[in-house]
Short mmCIF file of C-alpha atoms and ligand atoms in Angstrom, two decimals:
data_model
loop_
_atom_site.label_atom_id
_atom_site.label_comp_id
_atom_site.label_asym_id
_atom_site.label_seq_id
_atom_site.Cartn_x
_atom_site.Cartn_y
_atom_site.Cartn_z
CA UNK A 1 -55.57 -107.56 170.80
CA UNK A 2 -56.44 -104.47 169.22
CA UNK A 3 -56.77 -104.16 165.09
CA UNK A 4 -53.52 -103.20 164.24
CA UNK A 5 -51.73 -105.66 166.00
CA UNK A 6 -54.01 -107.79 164.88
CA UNK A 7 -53.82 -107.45 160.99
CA UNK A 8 -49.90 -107.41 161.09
CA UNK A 9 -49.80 -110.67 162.62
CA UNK A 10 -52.45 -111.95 159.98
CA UNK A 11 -50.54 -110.41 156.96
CA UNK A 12 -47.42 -111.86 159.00
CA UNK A 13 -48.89 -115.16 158.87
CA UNK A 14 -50.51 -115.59 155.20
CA UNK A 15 -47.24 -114.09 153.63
CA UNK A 16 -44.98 -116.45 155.07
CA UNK A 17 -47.30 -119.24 154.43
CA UNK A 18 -47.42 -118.13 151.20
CA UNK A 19 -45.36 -119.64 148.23
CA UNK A 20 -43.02 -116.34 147.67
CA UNK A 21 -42.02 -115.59 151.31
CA UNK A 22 -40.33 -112.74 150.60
CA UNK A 23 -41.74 -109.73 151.72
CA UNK A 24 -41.18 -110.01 155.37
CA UNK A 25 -37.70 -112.36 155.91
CA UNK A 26 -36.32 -110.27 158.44
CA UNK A 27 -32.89 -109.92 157.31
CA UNK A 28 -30.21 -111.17 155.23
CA UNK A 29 -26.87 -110.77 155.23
CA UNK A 30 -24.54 -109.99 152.73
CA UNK A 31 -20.70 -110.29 153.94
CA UNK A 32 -18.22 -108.76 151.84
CA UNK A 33 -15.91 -111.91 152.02
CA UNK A 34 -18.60 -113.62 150.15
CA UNK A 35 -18.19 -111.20 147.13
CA UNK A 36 -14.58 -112.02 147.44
CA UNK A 37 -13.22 -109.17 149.68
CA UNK A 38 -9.24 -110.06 151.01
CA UNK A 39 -8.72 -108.43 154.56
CA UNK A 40 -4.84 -108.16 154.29
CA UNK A 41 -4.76 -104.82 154.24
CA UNK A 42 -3.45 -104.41 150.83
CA UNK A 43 -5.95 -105.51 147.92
CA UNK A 44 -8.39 -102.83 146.95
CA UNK A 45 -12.09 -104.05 147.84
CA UNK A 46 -13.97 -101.38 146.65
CA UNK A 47 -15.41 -103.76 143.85
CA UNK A 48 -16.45 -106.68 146.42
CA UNK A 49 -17.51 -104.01 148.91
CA UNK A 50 -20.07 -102.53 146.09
CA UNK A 51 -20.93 -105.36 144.57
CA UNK A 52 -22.58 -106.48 148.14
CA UNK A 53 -24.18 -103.18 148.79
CA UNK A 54 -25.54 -103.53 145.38
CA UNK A 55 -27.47 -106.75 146.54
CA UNK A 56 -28.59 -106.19 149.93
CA UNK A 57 -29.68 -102.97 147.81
CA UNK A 58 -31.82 -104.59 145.20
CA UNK A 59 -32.82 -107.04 147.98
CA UNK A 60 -36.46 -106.73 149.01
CA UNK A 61 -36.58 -107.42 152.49
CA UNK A 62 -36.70 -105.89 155.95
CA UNK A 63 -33.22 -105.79 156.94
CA UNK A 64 -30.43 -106.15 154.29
CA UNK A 65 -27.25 -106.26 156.01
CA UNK A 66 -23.97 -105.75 154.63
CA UNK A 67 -21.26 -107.21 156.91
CA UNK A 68 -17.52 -106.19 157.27
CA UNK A 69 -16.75 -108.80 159.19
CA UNK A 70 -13.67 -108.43 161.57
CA UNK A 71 -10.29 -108.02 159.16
CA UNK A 72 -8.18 -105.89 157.43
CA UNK A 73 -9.84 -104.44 154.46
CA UNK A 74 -8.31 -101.69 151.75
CA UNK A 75 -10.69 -99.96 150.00
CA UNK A 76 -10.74 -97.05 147.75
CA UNK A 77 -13.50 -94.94 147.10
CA UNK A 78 -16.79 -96.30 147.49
CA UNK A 79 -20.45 -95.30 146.73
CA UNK A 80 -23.38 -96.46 148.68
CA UNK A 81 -26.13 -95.63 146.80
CA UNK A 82 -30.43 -95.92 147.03
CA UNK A 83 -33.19 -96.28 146.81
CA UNK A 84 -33.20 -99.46 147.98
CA UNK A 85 -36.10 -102.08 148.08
CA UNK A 86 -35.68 -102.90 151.49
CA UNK A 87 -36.83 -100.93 154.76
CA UNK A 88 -33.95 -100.07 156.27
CA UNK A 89 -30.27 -101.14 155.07
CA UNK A 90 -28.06 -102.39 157.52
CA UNK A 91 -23.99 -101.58 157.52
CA UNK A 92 -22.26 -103.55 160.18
CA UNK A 93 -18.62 -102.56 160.65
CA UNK A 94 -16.93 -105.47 162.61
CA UNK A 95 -13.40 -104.78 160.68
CA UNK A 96 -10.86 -102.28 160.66
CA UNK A 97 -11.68 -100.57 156.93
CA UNK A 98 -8.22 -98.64 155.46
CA UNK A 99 -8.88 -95.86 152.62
CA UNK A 100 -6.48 -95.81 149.50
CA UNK A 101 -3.65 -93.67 150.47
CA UNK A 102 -3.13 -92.92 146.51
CA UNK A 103 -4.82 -89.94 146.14
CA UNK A 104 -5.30 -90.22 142.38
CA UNK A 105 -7.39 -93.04 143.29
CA UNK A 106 -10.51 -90.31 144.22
CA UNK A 107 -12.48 -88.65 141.17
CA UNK A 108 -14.86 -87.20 143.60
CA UNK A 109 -13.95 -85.43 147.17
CA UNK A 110 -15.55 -88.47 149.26
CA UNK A 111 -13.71 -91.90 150.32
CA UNK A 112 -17.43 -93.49 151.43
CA UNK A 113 -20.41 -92.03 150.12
CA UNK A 114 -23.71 -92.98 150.86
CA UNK A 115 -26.69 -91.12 148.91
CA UNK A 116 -30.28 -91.33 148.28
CA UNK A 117 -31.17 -93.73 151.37
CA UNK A 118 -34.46 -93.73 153.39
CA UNK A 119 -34.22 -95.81 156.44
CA UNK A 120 -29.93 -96.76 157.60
CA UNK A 121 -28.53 -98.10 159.79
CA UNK A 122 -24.40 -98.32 160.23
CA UNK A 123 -23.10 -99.90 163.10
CA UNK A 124 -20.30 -101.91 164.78
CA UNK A 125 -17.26 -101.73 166.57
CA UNK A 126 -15.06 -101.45 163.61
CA UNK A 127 -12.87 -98.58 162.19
CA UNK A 128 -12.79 -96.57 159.03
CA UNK A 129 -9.10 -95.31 158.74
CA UNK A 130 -8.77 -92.91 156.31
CA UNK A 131 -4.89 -93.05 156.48
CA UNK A 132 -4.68 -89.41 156.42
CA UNK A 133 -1.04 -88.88 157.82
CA UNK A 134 0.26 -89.08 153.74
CA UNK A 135 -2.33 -86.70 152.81
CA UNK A 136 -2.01 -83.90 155.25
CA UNK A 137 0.71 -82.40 153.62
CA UNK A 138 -0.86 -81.83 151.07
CA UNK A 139 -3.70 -79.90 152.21
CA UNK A 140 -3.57 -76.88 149.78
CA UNK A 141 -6.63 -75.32 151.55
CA UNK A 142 -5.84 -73.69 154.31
CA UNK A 143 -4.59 -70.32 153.06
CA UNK A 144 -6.95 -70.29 149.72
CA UNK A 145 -10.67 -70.62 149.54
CA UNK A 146 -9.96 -71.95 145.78
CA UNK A 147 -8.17 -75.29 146.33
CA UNK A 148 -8.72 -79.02 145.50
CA UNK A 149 -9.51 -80.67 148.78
CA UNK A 150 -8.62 -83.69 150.02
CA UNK A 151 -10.96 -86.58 150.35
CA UNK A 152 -13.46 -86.79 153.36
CA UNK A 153 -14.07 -89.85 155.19
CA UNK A 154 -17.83 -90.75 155.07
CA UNK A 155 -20.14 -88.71 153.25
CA UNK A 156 -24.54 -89.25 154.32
CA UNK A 157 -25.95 -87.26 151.49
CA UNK A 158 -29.79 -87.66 150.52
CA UNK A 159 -30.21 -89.92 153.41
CA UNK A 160 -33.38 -89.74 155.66
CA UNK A 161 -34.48 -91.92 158.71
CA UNK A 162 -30.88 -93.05 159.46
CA UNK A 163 -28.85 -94.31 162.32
CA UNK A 164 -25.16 -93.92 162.99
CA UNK A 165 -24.32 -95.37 166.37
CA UNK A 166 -20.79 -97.40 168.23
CA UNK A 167 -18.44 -96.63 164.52
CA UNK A 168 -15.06 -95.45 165.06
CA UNK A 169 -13.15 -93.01 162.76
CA UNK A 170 -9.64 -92.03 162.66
CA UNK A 171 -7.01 -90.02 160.98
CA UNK A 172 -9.81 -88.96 157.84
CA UNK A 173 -7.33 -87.20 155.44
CA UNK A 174 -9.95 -84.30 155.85
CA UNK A 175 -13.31 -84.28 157.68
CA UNK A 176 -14.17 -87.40 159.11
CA UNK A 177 -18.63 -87.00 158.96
CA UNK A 178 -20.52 -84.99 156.80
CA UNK A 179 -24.14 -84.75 156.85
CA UNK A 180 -25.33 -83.04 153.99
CA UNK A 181 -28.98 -82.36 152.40
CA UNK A 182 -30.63 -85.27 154.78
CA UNK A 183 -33.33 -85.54 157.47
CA UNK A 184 -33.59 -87.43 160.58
CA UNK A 185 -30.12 -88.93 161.19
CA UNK A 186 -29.37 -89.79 164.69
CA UNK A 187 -25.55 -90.03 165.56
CA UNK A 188 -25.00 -91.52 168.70
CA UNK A 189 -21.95 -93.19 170.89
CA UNK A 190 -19.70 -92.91 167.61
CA UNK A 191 -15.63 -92.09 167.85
CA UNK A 192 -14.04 -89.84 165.56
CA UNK A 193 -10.41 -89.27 166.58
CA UNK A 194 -7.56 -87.51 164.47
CA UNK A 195 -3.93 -85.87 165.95
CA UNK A 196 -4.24 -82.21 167.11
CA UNK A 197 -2.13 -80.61 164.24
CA UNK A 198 -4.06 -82.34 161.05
CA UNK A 199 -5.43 -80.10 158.88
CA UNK A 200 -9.43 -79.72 158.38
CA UNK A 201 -10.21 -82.90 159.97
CA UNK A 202 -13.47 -81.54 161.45
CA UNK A 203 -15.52 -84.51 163.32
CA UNK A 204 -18.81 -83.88 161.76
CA UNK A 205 -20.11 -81.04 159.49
CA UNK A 206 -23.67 -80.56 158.96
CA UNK A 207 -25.14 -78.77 156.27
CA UNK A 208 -28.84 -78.39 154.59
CA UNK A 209 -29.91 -80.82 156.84
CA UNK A 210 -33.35 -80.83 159.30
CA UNK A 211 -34.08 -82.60 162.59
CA UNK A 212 -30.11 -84.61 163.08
CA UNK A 213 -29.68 -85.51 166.54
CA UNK A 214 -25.60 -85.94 167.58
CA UNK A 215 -25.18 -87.42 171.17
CA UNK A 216 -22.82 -89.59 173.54
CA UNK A 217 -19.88 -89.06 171.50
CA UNK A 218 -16.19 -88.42 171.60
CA UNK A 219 -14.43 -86.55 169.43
CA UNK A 220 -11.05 -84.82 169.56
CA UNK A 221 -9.51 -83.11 165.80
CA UNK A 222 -7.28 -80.83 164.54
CA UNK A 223 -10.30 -78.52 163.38
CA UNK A 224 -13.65 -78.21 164.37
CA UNK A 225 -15.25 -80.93 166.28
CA UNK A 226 -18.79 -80.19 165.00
CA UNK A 227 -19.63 -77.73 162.31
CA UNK A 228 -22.94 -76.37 160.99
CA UNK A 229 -23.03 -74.96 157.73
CA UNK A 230 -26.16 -73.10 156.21
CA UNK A 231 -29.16 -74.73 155.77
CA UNK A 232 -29.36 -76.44 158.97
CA UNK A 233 -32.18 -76.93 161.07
CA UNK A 234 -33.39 -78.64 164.38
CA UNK A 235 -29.90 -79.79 165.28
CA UNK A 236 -29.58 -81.14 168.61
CA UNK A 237 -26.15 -81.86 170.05
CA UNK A 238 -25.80 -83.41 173.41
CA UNK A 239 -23.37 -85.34 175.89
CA UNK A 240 -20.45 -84.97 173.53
CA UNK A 241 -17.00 -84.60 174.52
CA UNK A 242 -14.79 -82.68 172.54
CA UNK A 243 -11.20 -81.98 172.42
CA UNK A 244 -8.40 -81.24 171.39
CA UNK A 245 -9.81 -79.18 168.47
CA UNK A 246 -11.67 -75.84 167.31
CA UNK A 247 -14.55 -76.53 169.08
CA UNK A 248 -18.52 -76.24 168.18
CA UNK A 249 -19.04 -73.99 165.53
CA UNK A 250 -22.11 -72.52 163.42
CA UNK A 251 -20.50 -70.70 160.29
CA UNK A 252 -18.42 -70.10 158.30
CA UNK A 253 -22.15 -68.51 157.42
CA UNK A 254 -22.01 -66.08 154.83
CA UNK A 255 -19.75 -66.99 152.44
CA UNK A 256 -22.08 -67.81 149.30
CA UNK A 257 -24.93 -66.70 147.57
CA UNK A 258 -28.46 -67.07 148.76
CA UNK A 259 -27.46 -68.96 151.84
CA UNK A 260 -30.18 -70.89 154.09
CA UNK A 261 -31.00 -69.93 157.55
CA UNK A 262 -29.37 -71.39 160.31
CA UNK A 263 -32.63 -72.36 163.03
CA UNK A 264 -33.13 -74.29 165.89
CA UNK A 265 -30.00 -75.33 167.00
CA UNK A 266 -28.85 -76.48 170.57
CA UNK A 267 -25.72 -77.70 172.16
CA UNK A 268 -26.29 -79.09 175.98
CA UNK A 269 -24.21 -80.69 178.46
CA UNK A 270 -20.97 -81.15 176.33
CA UNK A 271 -17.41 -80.84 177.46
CA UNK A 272 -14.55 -79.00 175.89
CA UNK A 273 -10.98 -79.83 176.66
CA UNK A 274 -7.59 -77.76 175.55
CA UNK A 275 -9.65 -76.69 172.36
CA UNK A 276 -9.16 -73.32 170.57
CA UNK A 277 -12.90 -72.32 170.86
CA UNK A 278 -15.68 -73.86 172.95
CA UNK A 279 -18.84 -72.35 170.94
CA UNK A 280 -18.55 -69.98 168.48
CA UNK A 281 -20.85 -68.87 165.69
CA UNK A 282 -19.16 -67.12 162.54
CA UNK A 283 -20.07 -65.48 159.61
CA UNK A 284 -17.89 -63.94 157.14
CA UNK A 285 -16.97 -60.60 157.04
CA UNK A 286 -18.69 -59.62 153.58
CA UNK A 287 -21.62 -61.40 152.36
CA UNK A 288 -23.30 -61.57 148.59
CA UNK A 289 -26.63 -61.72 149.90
CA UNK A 290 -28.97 -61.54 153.47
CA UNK A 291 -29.25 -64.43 155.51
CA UNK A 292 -29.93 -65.54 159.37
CA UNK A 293 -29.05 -67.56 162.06
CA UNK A 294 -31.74 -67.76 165.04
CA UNK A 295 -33.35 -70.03 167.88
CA UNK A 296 -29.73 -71.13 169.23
CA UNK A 297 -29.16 -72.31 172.46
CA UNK A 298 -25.67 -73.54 174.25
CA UNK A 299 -26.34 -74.78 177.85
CA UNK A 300 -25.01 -76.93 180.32
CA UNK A 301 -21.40 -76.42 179.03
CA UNK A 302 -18.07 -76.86 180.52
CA UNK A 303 -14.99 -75.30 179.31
CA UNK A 304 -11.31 -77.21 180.30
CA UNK A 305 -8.77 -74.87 179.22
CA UNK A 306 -10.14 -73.48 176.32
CA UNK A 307 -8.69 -70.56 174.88
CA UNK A 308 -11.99 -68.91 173.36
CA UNK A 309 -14.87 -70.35 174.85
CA UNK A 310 -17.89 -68.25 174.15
CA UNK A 311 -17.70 -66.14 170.58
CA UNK A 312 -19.70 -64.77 168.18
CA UNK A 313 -17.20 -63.47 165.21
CA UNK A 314 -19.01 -61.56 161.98
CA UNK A 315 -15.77 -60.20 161.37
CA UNK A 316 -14.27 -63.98 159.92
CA UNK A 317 -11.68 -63.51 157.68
CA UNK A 318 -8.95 -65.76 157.94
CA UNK A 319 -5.66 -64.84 156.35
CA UNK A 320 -7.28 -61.43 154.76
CA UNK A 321 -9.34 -63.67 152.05
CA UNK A 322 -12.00 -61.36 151.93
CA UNK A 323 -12.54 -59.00 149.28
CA UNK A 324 -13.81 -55.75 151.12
CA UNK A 325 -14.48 -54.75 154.56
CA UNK A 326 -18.34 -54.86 153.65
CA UNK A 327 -20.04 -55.72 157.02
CA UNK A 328 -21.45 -58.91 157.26
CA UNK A 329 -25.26 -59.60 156.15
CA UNK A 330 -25.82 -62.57 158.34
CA UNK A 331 -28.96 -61.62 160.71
CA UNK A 332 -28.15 -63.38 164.44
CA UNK A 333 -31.15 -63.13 166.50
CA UNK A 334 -32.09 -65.29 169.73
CA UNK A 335 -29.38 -66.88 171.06
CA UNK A 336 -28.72 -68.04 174.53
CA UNK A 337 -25.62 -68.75 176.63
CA UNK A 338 -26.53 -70.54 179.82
CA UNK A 339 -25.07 -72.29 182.27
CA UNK A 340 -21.23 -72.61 181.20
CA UNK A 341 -18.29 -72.99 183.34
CA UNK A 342 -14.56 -73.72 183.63
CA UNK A 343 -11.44 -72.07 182.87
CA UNK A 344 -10.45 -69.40 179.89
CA UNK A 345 -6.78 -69.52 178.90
CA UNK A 346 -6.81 -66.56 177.26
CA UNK A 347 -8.21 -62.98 179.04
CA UNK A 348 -11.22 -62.59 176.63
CA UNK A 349 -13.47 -65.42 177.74
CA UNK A 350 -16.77 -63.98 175.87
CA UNK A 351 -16.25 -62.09 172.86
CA UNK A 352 -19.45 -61.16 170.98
CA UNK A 353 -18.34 -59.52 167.89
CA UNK A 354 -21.37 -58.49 165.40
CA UNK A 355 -22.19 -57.16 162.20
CA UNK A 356 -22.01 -53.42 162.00
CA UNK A 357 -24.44 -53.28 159.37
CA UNK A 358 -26.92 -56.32 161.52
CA UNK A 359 -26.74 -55.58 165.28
CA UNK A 360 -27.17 -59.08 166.98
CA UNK A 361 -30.47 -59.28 168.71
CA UNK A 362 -32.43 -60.94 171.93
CA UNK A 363 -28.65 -62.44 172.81
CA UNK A 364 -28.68 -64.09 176.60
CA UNK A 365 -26.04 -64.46 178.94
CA UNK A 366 -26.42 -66.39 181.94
CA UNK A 367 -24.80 -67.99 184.65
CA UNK A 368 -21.96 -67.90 183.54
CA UNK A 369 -18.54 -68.90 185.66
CA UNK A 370 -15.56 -68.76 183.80
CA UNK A 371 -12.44 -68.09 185.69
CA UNK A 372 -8.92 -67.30 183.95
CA UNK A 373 -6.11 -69.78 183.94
CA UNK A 374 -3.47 -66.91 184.93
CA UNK A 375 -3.56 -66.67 188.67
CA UNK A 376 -4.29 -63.20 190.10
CA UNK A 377 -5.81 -61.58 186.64
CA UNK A 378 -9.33 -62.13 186.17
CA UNK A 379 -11.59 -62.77 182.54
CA UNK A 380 -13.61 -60.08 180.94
CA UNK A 381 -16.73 -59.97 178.56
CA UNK A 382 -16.71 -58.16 175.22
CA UNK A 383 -19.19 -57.00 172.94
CA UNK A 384 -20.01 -55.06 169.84
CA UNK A 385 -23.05 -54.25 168.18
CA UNK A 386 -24.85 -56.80 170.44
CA UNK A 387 -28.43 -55.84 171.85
CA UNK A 388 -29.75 -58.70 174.67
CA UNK A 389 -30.08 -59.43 178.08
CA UNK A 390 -28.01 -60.59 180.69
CA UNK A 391 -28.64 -61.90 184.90
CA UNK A 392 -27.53 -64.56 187.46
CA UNK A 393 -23.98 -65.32 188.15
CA UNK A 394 -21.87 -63.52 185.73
CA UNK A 395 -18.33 -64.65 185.77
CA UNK A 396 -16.25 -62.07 183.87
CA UNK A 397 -19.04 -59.46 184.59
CA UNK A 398 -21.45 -59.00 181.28
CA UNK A 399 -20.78 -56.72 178.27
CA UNK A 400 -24.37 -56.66 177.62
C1 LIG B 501 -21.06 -85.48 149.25
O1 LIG B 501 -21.93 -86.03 148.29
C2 LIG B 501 -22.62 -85.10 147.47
C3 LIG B 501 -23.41 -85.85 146.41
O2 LIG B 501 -24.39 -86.61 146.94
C4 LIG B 501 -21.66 -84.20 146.75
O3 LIG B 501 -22.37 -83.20 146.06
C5 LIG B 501 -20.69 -83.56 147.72
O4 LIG B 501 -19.71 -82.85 147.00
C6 LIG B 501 -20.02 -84.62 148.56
N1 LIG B 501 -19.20 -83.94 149.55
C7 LIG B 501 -17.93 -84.20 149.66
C8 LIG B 501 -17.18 -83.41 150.64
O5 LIG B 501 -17.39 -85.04 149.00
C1 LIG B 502 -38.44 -90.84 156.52
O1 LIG B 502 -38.21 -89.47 156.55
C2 LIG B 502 -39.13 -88.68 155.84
C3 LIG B 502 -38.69 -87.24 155.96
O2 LIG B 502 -37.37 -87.07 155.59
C4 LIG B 502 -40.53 -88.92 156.37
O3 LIG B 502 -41.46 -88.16 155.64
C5 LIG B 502 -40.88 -90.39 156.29
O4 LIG B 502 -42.11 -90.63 156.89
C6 LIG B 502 -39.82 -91.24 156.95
N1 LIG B 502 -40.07 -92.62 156.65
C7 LIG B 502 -40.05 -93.57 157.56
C8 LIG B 502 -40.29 -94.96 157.06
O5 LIG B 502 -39.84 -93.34 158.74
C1 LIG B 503 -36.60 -86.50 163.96
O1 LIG B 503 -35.63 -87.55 163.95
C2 LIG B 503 -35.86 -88.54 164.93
C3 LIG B 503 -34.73 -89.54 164.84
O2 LIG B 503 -33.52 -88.91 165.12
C4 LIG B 503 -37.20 -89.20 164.68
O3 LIG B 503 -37.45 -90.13 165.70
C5 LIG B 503 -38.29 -88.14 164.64
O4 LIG B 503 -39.51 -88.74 164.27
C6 LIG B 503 -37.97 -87.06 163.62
N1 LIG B 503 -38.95 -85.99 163.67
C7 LIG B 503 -39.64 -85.64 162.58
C8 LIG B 503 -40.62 -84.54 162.78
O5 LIG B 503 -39.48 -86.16 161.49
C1 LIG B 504 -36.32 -81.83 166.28
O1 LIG B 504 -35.31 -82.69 166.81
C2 LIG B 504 -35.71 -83.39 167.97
C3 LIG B 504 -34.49 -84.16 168.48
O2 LIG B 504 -33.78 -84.77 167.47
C4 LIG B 504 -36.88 -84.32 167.62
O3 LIG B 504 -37.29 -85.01 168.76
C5 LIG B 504 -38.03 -83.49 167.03
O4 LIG B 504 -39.03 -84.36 166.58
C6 LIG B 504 -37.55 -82.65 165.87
N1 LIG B 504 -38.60 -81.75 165.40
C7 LIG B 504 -38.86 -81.59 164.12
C8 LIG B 504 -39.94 -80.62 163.79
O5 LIG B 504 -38.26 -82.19 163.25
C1 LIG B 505 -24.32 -85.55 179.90
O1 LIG B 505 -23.35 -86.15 179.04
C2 LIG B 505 -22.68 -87.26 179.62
C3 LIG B 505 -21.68 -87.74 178.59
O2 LIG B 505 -20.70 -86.77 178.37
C4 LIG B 505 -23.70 -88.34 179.94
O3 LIG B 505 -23.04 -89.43 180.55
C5 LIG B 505 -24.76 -87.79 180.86
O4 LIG B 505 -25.78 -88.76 181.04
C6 LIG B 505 -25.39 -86.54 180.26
N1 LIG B 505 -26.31 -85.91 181.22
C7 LIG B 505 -27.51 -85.48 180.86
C8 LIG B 505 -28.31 -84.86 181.94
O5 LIG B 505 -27.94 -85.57 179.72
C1 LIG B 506 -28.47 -73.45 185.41
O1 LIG B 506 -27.89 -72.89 186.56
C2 LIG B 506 -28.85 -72.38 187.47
C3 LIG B 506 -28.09 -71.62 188.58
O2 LIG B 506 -27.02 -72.40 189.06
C4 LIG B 506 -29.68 -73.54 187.99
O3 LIG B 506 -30.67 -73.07 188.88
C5 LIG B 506 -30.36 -74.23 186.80
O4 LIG B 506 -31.06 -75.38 187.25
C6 LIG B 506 -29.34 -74.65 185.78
N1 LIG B 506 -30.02 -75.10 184.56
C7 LIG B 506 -29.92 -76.31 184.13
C8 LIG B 506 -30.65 -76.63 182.84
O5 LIG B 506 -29.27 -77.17 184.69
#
């Protein structure tokens, strides 16, 4: 038995023979139903719902869990916060968890928030529904970058050492996930699902956030299925299977002052099916201030009927919102495209658009197969300001 083993099971055994056993009960559940939660699908259960986070919070254990056991429960909008006193808190989703449809109901732009955490877990085969089909129409955002948006689903914000695995999440009202200002999160086997025509209902947006692994997951949107905003480092996305949507996306980058660096991210072995885009990184066309976006690699990649599958746009400016035709500032520097195949619906398969002002650098192409969906017309490759390397199969032939 070696010595660390060794004094764990002696502290193990003098605590729990000990008068207070506190310190290492294992877990303890705390089910919403005891705090009076009604799972008919109409009384609001925000209160019961906090009110148990709030003592499996203050609860100074291993493993506080709060259970949503299986049910029908409404609740509006909802803050998880920390620290906690426990090690790592435990949200089990067994039920099918509706959002407040009354939009006056949100102060803030979040239906479940969950801040300040170190060490989470949420779990379970249970739903959050964020009902979104009444709120759609009133998405005021997509022609205006000044606009009041509509709530997102679940919010991780200040979270480190955290866990999101098996959850499902449907119709959000905008995006369903978004990681923001945390560190080590690990999203794995999780469902996000939302019709192909709702507005902004990215799957999961990620944003000044280091070392987030997203894996083994389905998700199919009306916007992008993953997007990575500034600030983001060591992402690794793998074995996910998106579609319909926009697609993976880095960017908008660009778009505000003093902007971190995008770094480190990759996107293996993940399908695309009838989306807009399959990987695209974009930065707006003018930008306050410098920033980059470097050490990106997409490989192992295949592309079902996607329109756009392999971009790089510095020229993003949707509906003419931009102010000047300023080139873009955003520096993109190492960034390989390996091993993607499948079939281009529309001629321009790779289209590598950079910044006048910022030539990209050290971009790869390679092995590339990507054939074009109209019989007898073949895909092409095109490029702008783009300085790289290209070799090995090159289906449409390289621009580089
Ligand atoms: C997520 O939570 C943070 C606060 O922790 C907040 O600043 C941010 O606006 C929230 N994001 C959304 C989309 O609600
Ligand atoms: C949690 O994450 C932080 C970094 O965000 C790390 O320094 C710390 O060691 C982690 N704690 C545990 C208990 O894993
Ligand atoms: C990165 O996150 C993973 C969990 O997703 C964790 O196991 C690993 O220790 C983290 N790495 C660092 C350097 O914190
Ligand atoms: C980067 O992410 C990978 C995969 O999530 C992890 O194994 C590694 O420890 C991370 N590295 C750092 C420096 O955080
Ligand atoms: C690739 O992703 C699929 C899920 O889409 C998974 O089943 C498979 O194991 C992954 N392969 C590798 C080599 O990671
Ligand atoms: C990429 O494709 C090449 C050529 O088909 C192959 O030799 C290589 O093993 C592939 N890379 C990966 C990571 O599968």
């Amino acid at each position: 038995m070696n010595l660390l083993y060794f004094s764990f099971f002696f502290s193990l055994v003098v605590i729990s023979g000990s008068a207070a056993p506190y310190r290492l009960s294992i877990s303890k559940i705390f089910n919403v139903n005891d705090y009076g939660a009604v799972s008919d699908g109409r009384t609001d259960n925000a209160k019961a719902f906090q009110n148990a986070w709030e003592d499996a919070c203050a609860w100074d254990g291993l493993r506080p869990k709060v259970l949503i056991p299986k049910g029908k429960f409404l609740v509006g909008p909802l803050v998880f916060k920390g620290p906690c006193k426990g090690r790592e808190m435990v949200v089990q989703v067994k039920g099918y968890v509706l959002s407040q449809a009354d939009l006056n109901a949100y102060k803030t732009h979040d239906w479940i928030s969950f801040r300040y955490i170190n060490g989470l877990l949420v779990t379970g085969k249970g739903l959050f529904d964020g009902q979104g089909a009444h709120a759609w129409p009133l998405n005021n955002c997509l022609h205006r970058r000044r606009c009041k948006p509509l709530p997102w689903s679940l919010n991780f914000s200040f979270v480190s050492n955290a866990t999101i695995r098996g959850i499902t999440s449907i119709n959000s009202k905008n995006v369903h996930i978004q990681i923001f200002a945390s560190n080590n999160i690990n999203l794995h086997s999780i469902k996000l699902m939302a019709p192909e025509n709702s507005p902004n209902t990215d799957g999961i947006h990620v944003g000044e956030s280091k070392n987030i692994s997203i894996s083994q997951s389905i998700i199919s949107t009306g916007d992008d299925c993953i997007s990575i905003g500034p600030g983001t480092a060591n992402l690794s996305i793998s074995g996910v299977r998106c579609g319909p949507g926009h697609g993976i996306s880095i960017g908008s980058l660009g778009g505000g002052k003093d902007e971190g660096d995008v770094v480190g991210i990759s996107v293996r072995n993940c399908t695309f099916s009838d989306t807009e885009n399959g990987v695209r990184i974009k930065t707006w066309q003018e930008s306050p201030t410098f920033s980059s976006a470097y050490d990106l690699v997409f490989e192992e990649l295949v592309m079902n009927n996607v329109d756009n599958p392999i971009v790089i746009d510095q020229k993003y400016c949707p509906h003419n919102l931009c102010g000047s035709k300023a080139p873009s500032l955003v520096k993109i520097s190492n960034v390989k495209f390996r091993n993607i195949t499948g079939e281009t619906r529309t001629k321009n398969a790779i289209n590598l658009v950079c910044s006048d002002r910022l030539p990209c650098e050290d971009i790869e192409l390679s092995n590339i197969d990507l054939k074009y969906s109209v019989a007898g017309d073949f895909a092409v490759a095109s490029c702008v300001n783009v300085k790289g390397r290209s070799f090995g199969l090159m289906i449409p032939p390289s621009c580089i």
